mmCIF file of C-alpha atoms and ligand atoms in Angstrom:
data_model
loop_
_atom_site.group_PDB
_atom_site.id
_atom_site.type_symbol
_atom_site.label_atom_id
_atom_site.label_comp_id
_atom_site.label_asym_id
_atom_site.label_seq_id
_atom_site.Cartn_x
_atom_site.Cartn_y
_atom_site.Cartn_z
ATOM 1 C CA MET A 1 16.396 37.073 0.185
ATOM 2 C CA PRO A 2 15.531 34.643 2.929
ATOM 3 C CA SER A 3 18.792 33.267 4.374
ATOM 4 C CA VAL A 4 20.544 30.462 2.469
ATOM 5 C CA PHE A 5 19.684 28.110 5.365
ATOM 6 C CA SER A 6 15.976 28.629 4.779
ATOM 7 C CA HIS A 7 16.271 28.089 1.029
ATOM 8 C CA ALA A 8 18.008 24.767 1.758
ATOM 9 C CA VAL A 9 15.367 23.735 4.302
ATOM 10 C CA ALA A 10 12.551 24.452 1.827
ATOM 11 C CA ALA A 11 14.304 22.340 -0.839
ATOM 12 C CA VAL A 12 14.686 19.385 1.540
ATOM 13 C CA ALA A 13 10.990 19.663 2.438
ATOM 14 C CA VAL A 14 9.984 19.446 -1.228
ATOM 15 C CA GLY A 15 12.406 16.503 -1.589
ATOM 16 C CA ALA A 16 10.781 14.640 1.310
ATOM 17 C CA VAL A 17 7.537 14.612 -0.657
ATOM 18 C CA ALA A 18 8.850 14.273 -4.206
ATOM 19 C CA VAL A 19 11.867 11.958 -3.941
ATOM 20 C CA GLY A 20 12.083 8.651 -2.079
ATOM 21 C CA GLY A 21 14.254 5.563 -2.389
ATOM 22 C CA ARG A 22 17.686 4.602 -1.090
ATOM 23 C CA SER A 23 19.473 7.577 -2.654
ATOM 24 C CA ARG A 24 17.047 10.175 -1.312
ATOM 25 C CA ALA A 25 19.516 11.772 1.128
ATOM 26 C CA PRO A 26 22.174 12.747 -1.461
ATOM 27 C CA VAL A 27 19.439 13.814 -3.910
ATOM 28 C CA TRP A 28 17.914 16.097 -1.258
ATOM 29 C CA ALA A 29 21.409 17.468 -0.510
ATOM 30 C CA LEU A 30 21.883 18.229 -4.204
ATOM 31 C CA GLY A 31 18.448 19.892 -4.198
ATOM 32 C CA ALA A 32 19.541 22.043 -1.255
ATOM 33 C CA LEU A 33 22.635 23.042 -3.222
ATOM 34 C CA CYS A 34 20.434 24.025 -6.197
ATOM 35 C CA ALA A 35 18.326 26.098 -3.815
ATOM 36 C CA VAL A 36 21.217 28.157 -2.457
ATOM 37 C CA ALA A 37 23.210 28.454 -5.715
ATOM 38 C CA PRO A 38 21.290 31.483 -7.108
ATOM 39 C CA ASP A 39 22.551 33.624 -4.229
ATOM 40 C CA LEU A 40 26.126 33.210 -5.472
ATOM 41 C CA ASP A 41 25.233 36.356 -7.423
ATOM 42 C CA VAL A 42 25.896 38.240 -4.167
ATOM 43 C CA VAL A 43 29.543 37.174 -4.453
ATOM 44 C CA THR A 44 29.891 37.845 -8.191
ATOM 45 C CA SER A 45 28.197 41.249 -7.793
ATOM 46 C CA PHE A 46 30.668 42.152 -5.073
ATOM 47 C CA VAL A 47 33.764 40.867 -6.908
ATOM 48 C CA PHE A 48 32.863 42.384 -10.286
ATOM 49 C CA ARG A 49 31.090 45.460 -8.864
ATOM 50 C CA ILE A 50 27.827 44.704 -10.653
ATOM 51 C CA PRO A 51 24.971 47.007 -9.605
ATOM 52 C CA TYR A 52 21.978 45.349 -7.907
ATOM 53 C CA ARG A 53 19.600 46.587 -10.654
ATOM 54 C CA ASP A 54 21.708 45.043 -13.432
ATOM 55 C CA MET A 55 20.432 41.838 -15.063
ATOM 56 C CA LEU A 56 23.579 40.119 -13.737
ATOM 57 C CA GLY A 57 23.115 41.739 -10.326
ATOM 58 C CA HIS A 58 21.489 40.219 -7.248
ATOM 59 C CA ARG A 59 18.070 38.622 -7.973
ATOM 60 C CA GLY A 60 18.719 39.027 -11.703
ATOM 61 C CA LEU A 61 19.517 36.320 -14.250
ATOM 62 C CA SER A 62 20.640 33.787 -11.617
ATOM 63 C CA HIS A 63 17.141 33.934 -10.066
ATOM 64 C CA SER A 64 15.290 33.507 -13.368
ATOM 65 C CA LEU A 65 13.150 30.522 -14.328
ATOM 66 C CA LEU A 66 15.553 29.860 -17.200
ATOM 67 C CA ALA A 67 18.513 29.585 -14.789
ATOM 68 C CA ALA A 68 16.437 27.256 -12.587
ATOM 69 C CA ALA A 69 15.713 25.043 -15.607
ATOM 70 C CA MET A 70 19.410 24.917 -16.606
ATOM 71 C CA LEU A 71 20.449 24.096 -13.053
ATOM 72 C CA ALA A 72 17.755 21.384 -12.883
ATOM 73 C CA LEU A 73 19.049 19.785 -16.096
ATOM 74 C CA LEU A 74 22.610 19.764 -14.775
ATOM 75 C CA ALA A 75 21.626 18.404 -11.359
ATOM 76 C CA THR A 76 19.468 15.688 -12.958
ATOM 77 C CA ALA A 77 22.393 14.550 -15.115
ATOM 78 C CA VAL A 78 24.682 14.474 -12.069
ATOM 79 C CA ALA A 79 22.147 12.553 -9.961
ATOM 80 C CA ARG A 80 21.390 9.979 -12.675
ATOM 81 C CA CYS A 81 25.135 9.314 -13.127
ATOM 82 C CA ALA A 82 26.035 9.287 -9.436
ATOM 83 C CA TRP A 83 22.981 7.392 -8.142
ATOM 84 C CA PRO A 84 21.517 5.212 -10.933
ATOM 85 C CA GLU A 85 18.931 3.773 -8.517
ATOM 86 C CA SER A 86 17.454 7.271 -7.943
ATOM 87 C CA PRO A 87 13.995 8.117 -9.364
ATOM 88 C CA GLY A 88 13.575 8.740 -13.097
ATOM 89 C CA ALA A 89 14.830 11.825 -14.906
ATOM 90 C CA ALA A 90 11.366 13.429 -15.070
ATOM 91 C CA THR A 91 10.850 13.212 -11.294
ATOM 92 C CA LEU A 92 14.374 14.422 -10.572
ATOM 93 C CA GLY A 93 14.122 17.227 -13.133
ATOM 94 C CA LEU A 94 10.866 18.528 -11.643
ATOM 95 C CA TYR A 95 12.280 18.276 -8.133
ATOM 96 C CA PHE A 96 15.491 20.117 -8.953
ATOM 97 C CA PHE A 97 13.546 22.771 -10.887
ATOM 98 C CA ALA A 98 11.327 23.345 -7.845
ATOM 99 C CA ALA A 99 14.396 23.465 -5.581
ATOM 100 C CA ALA A 100 16.250 25.888 -7.871
ATOM 101 C CA SER A 101 13.196 28.154 -8.173
ATOM 102 C CA HIS A 102 14.668 30.106 -5.314
ATOM 103 C CA GLY A 103 13.164 33.376 -6.548
ATOM 104 C CA LEU A 104 9.694 32.245 -5.442
ATOM 105 C CA LEU A 105 10.713 32.701 -1.795
ATOM 106 C CA ASP A 106 12.677 35.878 -2.523
ATOM 107 C CA ALA A 107 9.556 37.371 -4.121
ATOM 108 C CA MET A 108 7.775 36.931 -0.777
ATOM 109 C CA THR A 109 10.290 39.047 1.162
ATOM 110 C CA ASN A 110 9.611 42.597 2.232
ATOM 111 C CA GLY A 111 12.791 44.251 0.983
ATOM 112 C CA GLY A 112 15.370 44.717 -1.746
ATOM 113 C CA LEU A 113 14.451 44.653 -5.411
ATOM 114 C CA GLY A 114 12.104 42.136 -6.972
ATOM 115 C CA VAL A 115 13.106 39.006 -8.875
ATOM 116 C CA ALA A 116 13.853 38.978 -12.619
ATOM 117 C CA PHE A 117 11.884 35.775 -13.253
ATOM 118 C CA PHE A 118 11.956 36.221 -17.026
ATOM 119 C CA ALA A 119 15.603 37.272 -17.514
ATOM 120 C CA PRO A 120 17.330 37.405 -19.953
ATOM 121 C CA PHE A 121 14.184 38.176 -22.012
ATOM 122 C CA SER A 122 12.964 40.859 -19.624
ATOM 123 C CA ASP A 123 14.694 42.708 -16.810
ATOM 124 C CA THR A 124 11.419 43.528 -15.022
ATOM 125 C CA ARG A 125 11.625 42.664 -11.336
ATOM 126 C CA TYR A 126 8.652 41.028 -9.590
ATOM 127 C CA PHE A 127 7.344 40.612 -6.065
ATOM 128 C CA PHE A 128 4.289 38.618 -5.021
ATOM 129 C CA PRO A 129 1.420 40.699 -3.591
ATOM 130 C CA TRP A 130 1.865 38.823 -0.270
ATOM 131 C CA ARG A 131 5.311 39.406 1.265
ATOM 132 C CA PRO A 132 5.363 38.201 4.886
ATOM 133 C CA ILE A 133 9.077 37.183 5.084
ATOM 134 C CA LEU A 134 11.552 39.698 6.521
ATOM 135 C CA VAL A 135 14.343 40.238 4.022
ATOM 136 C CA SER A 136 17.722 38.835 5.090
ATOM 137 C CA PRO A 137 20.551 41.385 5.121
ATOM 138 C CA ILE A 138 23.367 40.847 2.608
ATOM 139 C CA SER A 139 25.982 42.005 5.126
ATOM 140 C CA LEU A 140 27.179 39.175 7.404
ATOM 141 C CA HIS A 141 27.881 41.746 10.120
ATOM 142 C CA VAL A 142 24.211 42.797 10.131
ATOM 143 C CA PHE A 143 22.996 39.191 9.776
ATOM 144 C CA PHE A 144 24.760 38.135 12.981
ATOM 145 C CA GLY A 145 23.249 41.070 14.889
ATOM 146 C CA TYR A 146 19.786 41.907 16.226
ATOM 147 C CA HIS A 147 18.294 42.258 12.741
ATOM 148 C CA GLY A 148 19.507 38.747 11.890
ATOM 149 C CA VAL A 149 17.639 37.367 14.920
ATOM 150 C CA ARG A 150 14.422 39.043 13.711
ATOM 151 C CA VAL A 151 14.985 37.623 10.222
ATOM 152 C CA MET A 152 15.538 34.089 11.514
ATOM 153 C CA TRP A 153 12.430 34.397 13.714
ATOM 154 C CA SER A 154 10.404 35.418 10.674
ATOM 155 C CA GLU A 155 11.870 32.553 8.602
ATOM 156 C CA LEU A 156 11.200 30.043 11.398
ATOM 157 C CA GLY A 157 7.520 30.908 11.191
ATOM 158 C CA TRP A 158 7.121 31.293 7.449
ATOM 159 C CA ILE A 159 9.586 28.685 6.111
ATOM 160 C CA TRP A 160 10.995 26.283 8.723
ATOM 161 C CA LEU A 161 7.679 25.465 10.427
ATOM 162 C CA PRO A 162 5.735 24.770 7.184
ATOM 163 C CA SER A 163 8.769 22.878 5.835
ATOM 164 C CA SER A 164 8.918 20.675 8.958
ATOM 165 C CA LEU A 165 5.226 19.864 8.579
ATOM 166 C CA ILE A 166 5.760 19.009 4.909
ATOM 167 C CA VAL A 167 8.731 16.729 5.785
ATOM 168 C CA LEU A 168 6.665 14.970 8.457
ATOM 169 C CA ALA A 169 3.760 14.525 6.044
ATOM 170 C CA GLY A 170 6.082 13.237 3.312
ATOM 171 C CA LEU A 171 7.863 10.748 5.588
ATOM 172 C CA THR A 172 4.561 9.524 7.094
ATOM 173 C CA TRP A 173 3.064 9.042 3.655
ATOM 174 C CA ARG A 174 6.081 7.065 2.460
ATOM 175 C CA ARG A 175 6.118 4.937 5.619
ATOM 176 C CA ARG A 176 2.428 4.073 5.160
ATOM 177 C CA ASP A 177 3.130 3.195 1.556
ATOM 178 C CA ARG A 178 5.913 0.684 2.342
ATOM 179 C CA PRO A 179 3.925 -2.159 4.052
ATOM 180 C CA ARG A 180 1.370 -2.034 1.222
ATOM 181 C CA LEU A 181 4.141 -2.715 -1.282
ATOM 182 C CA VAL A 182 5.434 -5.642 0.801
ATOM 183 C CA GLU A 183 1.904 -7.049 1.091
ATOM 184 C CA THR A 184 1.415 -6.767 -2.656
ATOM 185 C CA SER A 185 4.672 -8.562 -3.465
ATOM 186 C CA GLY A 186 3.856 -11.219 -0.787
ATOM 187 C CA GLY A 187 0.461 -11.791 -2.381
ATOM 188 C CA ARG A 188 2.006 -12.357 -5.788
ATOM 189 C CA SER A 189 4.558 -14.889 -4.562
ATOM 190 C CA SER A 190 2.020 -17.079 -2.677
HETATM 191 ZN ZN1 ZN B 1 18.056 35.057 -3.667
#
């Protein structure tokens, strides 16, 4: 997996483009939560001694497209209740699905097992043909050592830098859009 920080950063970047409005910050935060949630399987695997290869193991069912869809439905319901002024359910649902599709980044890492995108219907694990991201170690001890520095360097280049550019593009686009809306409403009132 890339580190949980990088999954969160990627989700915020998608949010900067997909979700605007007054409630964008909490919606992006919820998207970031959806993006890191699949890796809770590291904890459950450890507590219940579930083997990595198992469908309930790391990168198994929790990383599937079905789990992403369920998480997106739940997050959309929460967002619509908590922030009624947020964008419509379709926009939120697509955003949260993209954010929760955490396995897409995992499938671009160079280590571990692949991602069970189609669990529980198939336990086949998949990687993309292009895997430039160094895999993040599961052990915190290793993560905070030299290998962790190499992983973060790799993620800075392959995730944080593109995400920053996407955030900048999204914010610029929204800022350019705002005066046009004011002009339009001014034109109507005169
Ligand atoms: Zn993962």
